[in-house]
XYZ file of C-alpha atoms in Angstrom:
317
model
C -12.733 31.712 10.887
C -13.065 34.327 8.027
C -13.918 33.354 4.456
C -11.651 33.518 1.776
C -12.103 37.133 -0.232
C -14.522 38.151 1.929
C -15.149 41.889 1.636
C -16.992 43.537 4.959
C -18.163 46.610 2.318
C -20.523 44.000 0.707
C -22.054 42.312 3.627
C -24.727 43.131 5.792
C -22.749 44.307 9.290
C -25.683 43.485 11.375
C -26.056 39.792 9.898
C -22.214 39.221 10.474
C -21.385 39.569 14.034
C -24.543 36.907 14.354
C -22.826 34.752 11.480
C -19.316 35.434 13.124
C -20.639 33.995 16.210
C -22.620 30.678 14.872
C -19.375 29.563 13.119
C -17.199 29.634 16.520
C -19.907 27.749 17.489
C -19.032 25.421 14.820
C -15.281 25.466 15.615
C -15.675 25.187 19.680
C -18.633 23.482 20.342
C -19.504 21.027 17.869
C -15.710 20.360 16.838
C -16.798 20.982 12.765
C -13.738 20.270 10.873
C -12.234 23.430 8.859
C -13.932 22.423 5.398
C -17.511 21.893 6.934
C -16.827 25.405 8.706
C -15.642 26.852 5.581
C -18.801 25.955 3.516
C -21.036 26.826 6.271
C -19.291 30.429 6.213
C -19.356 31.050 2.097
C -23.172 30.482 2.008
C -23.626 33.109 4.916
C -21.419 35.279 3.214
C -23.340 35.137 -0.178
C -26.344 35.606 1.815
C -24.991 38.732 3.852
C -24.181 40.330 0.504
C -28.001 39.502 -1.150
C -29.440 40.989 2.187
C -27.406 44.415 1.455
C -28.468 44.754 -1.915
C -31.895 44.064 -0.734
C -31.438 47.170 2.125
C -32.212 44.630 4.905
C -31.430 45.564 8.388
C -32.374 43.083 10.863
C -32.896 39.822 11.339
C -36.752 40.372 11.998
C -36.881 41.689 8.003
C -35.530 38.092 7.435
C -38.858 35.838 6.811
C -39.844 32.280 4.853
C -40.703 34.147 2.123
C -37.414 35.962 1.727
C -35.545 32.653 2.400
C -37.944 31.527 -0.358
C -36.775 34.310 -2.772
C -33.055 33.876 -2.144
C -33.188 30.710 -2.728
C -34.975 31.089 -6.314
C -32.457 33.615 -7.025
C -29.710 31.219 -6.662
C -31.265 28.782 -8.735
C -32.333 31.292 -12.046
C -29.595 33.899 -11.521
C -26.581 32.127 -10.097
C -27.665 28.741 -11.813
C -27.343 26.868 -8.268
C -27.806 23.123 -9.288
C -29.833 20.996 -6.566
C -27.264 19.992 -4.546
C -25.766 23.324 -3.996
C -29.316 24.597 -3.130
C -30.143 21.704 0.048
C -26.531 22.517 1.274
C -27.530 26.436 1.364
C -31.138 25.470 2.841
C -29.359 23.326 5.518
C -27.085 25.935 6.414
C -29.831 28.124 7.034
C -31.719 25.815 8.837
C -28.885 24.984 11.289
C -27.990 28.678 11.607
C -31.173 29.940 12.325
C -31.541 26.943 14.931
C -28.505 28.677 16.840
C -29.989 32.104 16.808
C -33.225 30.331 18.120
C -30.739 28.241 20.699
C -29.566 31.463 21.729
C -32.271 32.919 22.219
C -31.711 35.696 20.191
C -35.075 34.329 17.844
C -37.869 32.795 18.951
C -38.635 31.152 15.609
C -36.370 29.216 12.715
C -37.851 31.167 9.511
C -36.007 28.762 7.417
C -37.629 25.616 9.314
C -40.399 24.878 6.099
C -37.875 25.355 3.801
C -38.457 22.677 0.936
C -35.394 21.145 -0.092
C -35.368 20.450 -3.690
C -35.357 17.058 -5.286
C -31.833 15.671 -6.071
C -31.303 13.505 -8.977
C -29.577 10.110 -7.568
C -26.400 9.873 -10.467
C -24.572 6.454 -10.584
C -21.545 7.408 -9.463
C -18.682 6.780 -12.299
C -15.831 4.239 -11.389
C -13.553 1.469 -12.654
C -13.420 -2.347 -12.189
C -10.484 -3.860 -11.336
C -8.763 -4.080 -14.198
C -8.920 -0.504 -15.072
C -7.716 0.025 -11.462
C -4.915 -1.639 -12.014
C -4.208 0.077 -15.188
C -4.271 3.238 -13.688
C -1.978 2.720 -11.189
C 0.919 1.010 -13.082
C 0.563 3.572 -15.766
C 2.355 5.676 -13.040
C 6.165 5.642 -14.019
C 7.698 3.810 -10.851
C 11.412 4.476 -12.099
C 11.831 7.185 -9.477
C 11.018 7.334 -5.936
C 7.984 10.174 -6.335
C 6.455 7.939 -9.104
C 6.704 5.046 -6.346
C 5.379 7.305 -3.917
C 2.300 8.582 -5.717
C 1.512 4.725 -7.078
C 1.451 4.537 -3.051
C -1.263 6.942 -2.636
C -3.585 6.222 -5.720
C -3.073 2.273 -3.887
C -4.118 3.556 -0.332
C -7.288 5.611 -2.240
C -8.258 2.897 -3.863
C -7.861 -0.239 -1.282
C -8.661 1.677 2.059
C -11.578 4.032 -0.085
C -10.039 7.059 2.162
C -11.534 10.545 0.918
C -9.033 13.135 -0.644
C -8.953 14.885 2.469
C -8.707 12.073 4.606
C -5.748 10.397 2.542
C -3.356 14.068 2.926
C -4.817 14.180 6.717
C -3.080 10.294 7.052
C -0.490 10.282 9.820
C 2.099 8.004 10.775
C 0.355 6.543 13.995
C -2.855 6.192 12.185
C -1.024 2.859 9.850
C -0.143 0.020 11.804
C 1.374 -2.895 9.326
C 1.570 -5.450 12.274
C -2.175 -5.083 12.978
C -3.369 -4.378 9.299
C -5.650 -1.486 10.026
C -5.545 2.004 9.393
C -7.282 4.680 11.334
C -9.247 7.687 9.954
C -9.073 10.383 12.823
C -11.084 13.375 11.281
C -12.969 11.733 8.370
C -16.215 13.769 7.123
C -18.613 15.234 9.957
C -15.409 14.991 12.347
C -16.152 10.996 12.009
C -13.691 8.246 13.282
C -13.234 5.393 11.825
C -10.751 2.176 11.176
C -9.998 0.989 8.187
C -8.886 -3.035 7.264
C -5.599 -2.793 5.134
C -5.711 -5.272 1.691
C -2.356 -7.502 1.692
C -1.598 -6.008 -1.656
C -1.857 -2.520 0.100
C 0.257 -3.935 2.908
C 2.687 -4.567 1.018
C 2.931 -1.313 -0.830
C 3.139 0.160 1.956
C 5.798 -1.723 3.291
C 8.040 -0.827 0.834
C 7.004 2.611 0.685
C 7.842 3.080 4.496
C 11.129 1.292 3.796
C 12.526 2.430 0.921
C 11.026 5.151 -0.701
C 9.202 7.702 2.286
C 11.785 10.542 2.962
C 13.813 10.094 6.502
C 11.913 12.888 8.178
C 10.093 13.514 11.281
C 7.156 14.779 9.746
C 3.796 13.495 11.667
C 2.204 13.039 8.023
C 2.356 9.592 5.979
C 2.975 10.908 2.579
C 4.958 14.516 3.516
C 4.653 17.345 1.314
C 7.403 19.717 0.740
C 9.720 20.769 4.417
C 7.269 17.880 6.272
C 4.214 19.650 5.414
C 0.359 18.288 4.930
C 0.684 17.104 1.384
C -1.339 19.749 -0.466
C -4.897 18.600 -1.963
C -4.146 19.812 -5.372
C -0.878 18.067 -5.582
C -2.674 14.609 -5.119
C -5.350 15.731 -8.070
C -2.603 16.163 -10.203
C -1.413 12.851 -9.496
C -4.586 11.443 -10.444
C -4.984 13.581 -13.298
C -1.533 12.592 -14.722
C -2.386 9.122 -13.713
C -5.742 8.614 -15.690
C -4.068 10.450 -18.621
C -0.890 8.273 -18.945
C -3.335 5.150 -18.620
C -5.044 5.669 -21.947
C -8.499 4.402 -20.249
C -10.191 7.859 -21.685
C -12.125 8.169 -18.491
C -13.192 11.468 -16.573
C -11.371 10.022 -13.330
C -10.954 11.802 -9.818
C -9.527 11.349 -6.370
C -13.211 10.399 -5.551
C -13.681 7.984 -8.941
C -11.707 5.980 -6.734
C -13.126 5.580 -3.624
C -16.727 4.648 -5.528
C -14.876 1.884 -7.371
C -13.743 0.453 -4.173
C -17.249 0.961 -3.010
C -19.247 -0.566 -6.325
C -16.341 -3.215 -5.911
C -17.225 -4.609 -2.520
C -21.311 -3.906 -3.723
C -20.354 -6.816 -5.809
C -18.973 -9.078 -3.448
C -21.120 -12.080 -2.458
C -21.780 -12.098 1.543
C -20.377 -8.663 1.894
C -22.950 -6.604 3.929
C -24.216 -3.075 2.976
C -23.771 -1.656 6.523
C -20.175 -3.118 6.613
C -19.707 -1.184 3.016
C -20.823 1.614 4.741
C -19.184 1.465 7.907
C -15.879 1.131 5.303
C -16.802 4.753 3.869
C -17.820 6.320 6.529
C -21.019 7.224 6.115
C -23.289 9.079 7.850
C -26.513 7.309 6.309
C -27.196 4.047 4.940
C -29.208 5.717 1.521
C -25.634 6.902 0.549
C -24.051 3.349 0.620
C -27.442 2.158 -1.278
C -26.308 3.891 -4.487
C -23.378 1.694 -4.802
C -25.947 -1.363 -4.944
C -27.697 0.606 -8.014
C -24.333 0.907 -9.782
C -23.625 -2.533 -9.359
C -27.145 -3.869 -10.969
C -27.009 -1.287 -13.977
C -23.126 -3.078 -14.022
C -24.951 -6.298 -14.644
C -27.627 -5.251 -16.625
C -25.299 -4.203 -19.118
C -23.548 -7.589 -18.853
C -26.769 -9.379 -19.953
C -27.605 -7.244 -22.798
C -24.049 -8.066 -24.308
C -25.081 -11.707 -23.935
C -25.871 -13.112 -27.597
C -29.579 -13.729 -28.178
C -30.229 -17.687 -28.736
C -33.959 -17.574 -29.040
C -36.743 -14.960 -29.550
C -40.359 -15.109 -29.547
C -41.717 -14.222 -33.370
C -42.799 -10.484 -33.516
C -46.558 -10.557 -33.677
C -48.394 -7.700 -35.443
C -50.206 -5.243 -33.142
C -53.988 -5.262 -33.158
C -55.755 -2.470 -35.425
């Protein structure tokens, strides 16, 4: 699968028939989905082009301490934040552990590889209300307006990922049985979804009334029957937020982590149910959604009025 813009002139040639190789391996062997193989193949790429300009040529010139370098470089020349810099360290890691695999090492250099410390953000969302305002600030007069309060709906009640909500086909929603089935969600995952009566409903109508009569496999059809494009359902959201007058920074994925910090504050509701709802991997990533929700009511008791306070005492010389 070749990168976007990639340019052969600016790559190492001996690093990219080995890099060529580990992302079929990717593609026919561990079933990666497209995106995973497509972020796996731009760090290699930037890589390939640092060992030129560094006048490597073999893999035996590639050590920890050069791993070590590159990876400083991206941080103080190409202002890598954190998170970009574990996903290039696991990418190595996992790379080099098919060369090894292969036989074609005997050693992962990038095995003690540090990865950095990543700051744990709250991640931003909207209560209910705010939800709600977003959605019927959509104009539902015509039947795309109807159609794209449809989607922000399924976002927000089934917490489906951008990629998962344009991957949504029509076997994968079943009404009768209220459930809704994520075939490919991230890491290639599968998962099934519970479908809210209000989203039921929607949907409902949206299959009867306002989805075009077309044999397209996908839910919500782009253009000719075609996967409805990513960008096209950012706009949505975009116009969406702005139309709503809640003067919030909100994305496609805004909504999923209000559907997540919503459930976090649900009595009886489990974390590993929360998480099995995402689709997550690991149980740390559901655990943020349980921060969220206590800095939620911290805030709520500092707005409480103060009845009674001790009598400031003066501090000891």
């Amino acid at each position: 699968m070749a990168s976007p813009n990639y340019d052969p002139d600016k790559s190492a040639p001996f690093f990219d028939c080995y890099r060529k190789d580990f992302l079929d391996y990717l593609e026919v062997e561990l079933h990666r989905s497209p995106a995973t193989i497509l972020s796996y193949g731009k760090d290699l790429r930037y890589f390939s082009e640092y060992l030129r300009k560094q006048g490597i040529g073999s893999l035996s010139e590639i050590t920890l301490p050069l791993l070590k370098d590159y990876i400083q470089y991206l941080s103080a020349k190409k202002r890598y934040k954190p998170r970009s810099l574990a996903h290039t360290i696991a990418t190595f890691k996992t790379f080099f552990d098919f060369l090894v695999l292969e036989e074609i090492l005997t050693e992962n250099p990038a095995k003690r590889l540090a990865q950095p410390r990543i700051p744990h953000n709250l991640p931003r969302y909207l209560d209910q209300p705010e939800v709600e305002q977003l959605i019927e600030s959509v104009d539902d007069g015509s039947m795309r307006g109807k159609r794209d309060r449809a989607i922000l709906a399924t976002m927000f009640y089934s917490g489906l990922r951008l990629a998962e909500t344009v991957a949504l086909q029509m076997d994968d929603v079943s009404l009768e049985e209220g459930t809704l089935e994520v075939q490919h969600g991230k890491g290639d995952k599968y998962r099934v979804v519970p479908i809210h009566p209000k989203l039921q409903a929607i949907l409902r109508d949206y299959l009867d009334h306002i989805r075009p009569d077309t044999s397209s496999p996908y839910f919500f059809p782009g253009v000719r029957g075609h996967q409805l494009g990513k960008s096209t359902v950012r706009l949505i959201v975009y116009r969406a937020a702005k139309t709503s007058e809640l003067h919030k920074s909100i994305s496609p994925h805004v909504l999923r982590h209000s559907i997540a910090s919503r459930l976090a504050q649900v009595d009886d509701v489990d974390i590993l149910d929360i998480s099995k709802f995402l689709g997550h991997s690991r149980l740390s990533t559901t655990k943020i959604y349980l921060h969220a929700d206590l800095k939620h009511l911290r805030e709520a008791i500092e707005r409480l009025p103060v009845l009674w306070a001790p009598p400031l005492r003066p501090m000891a010389r």
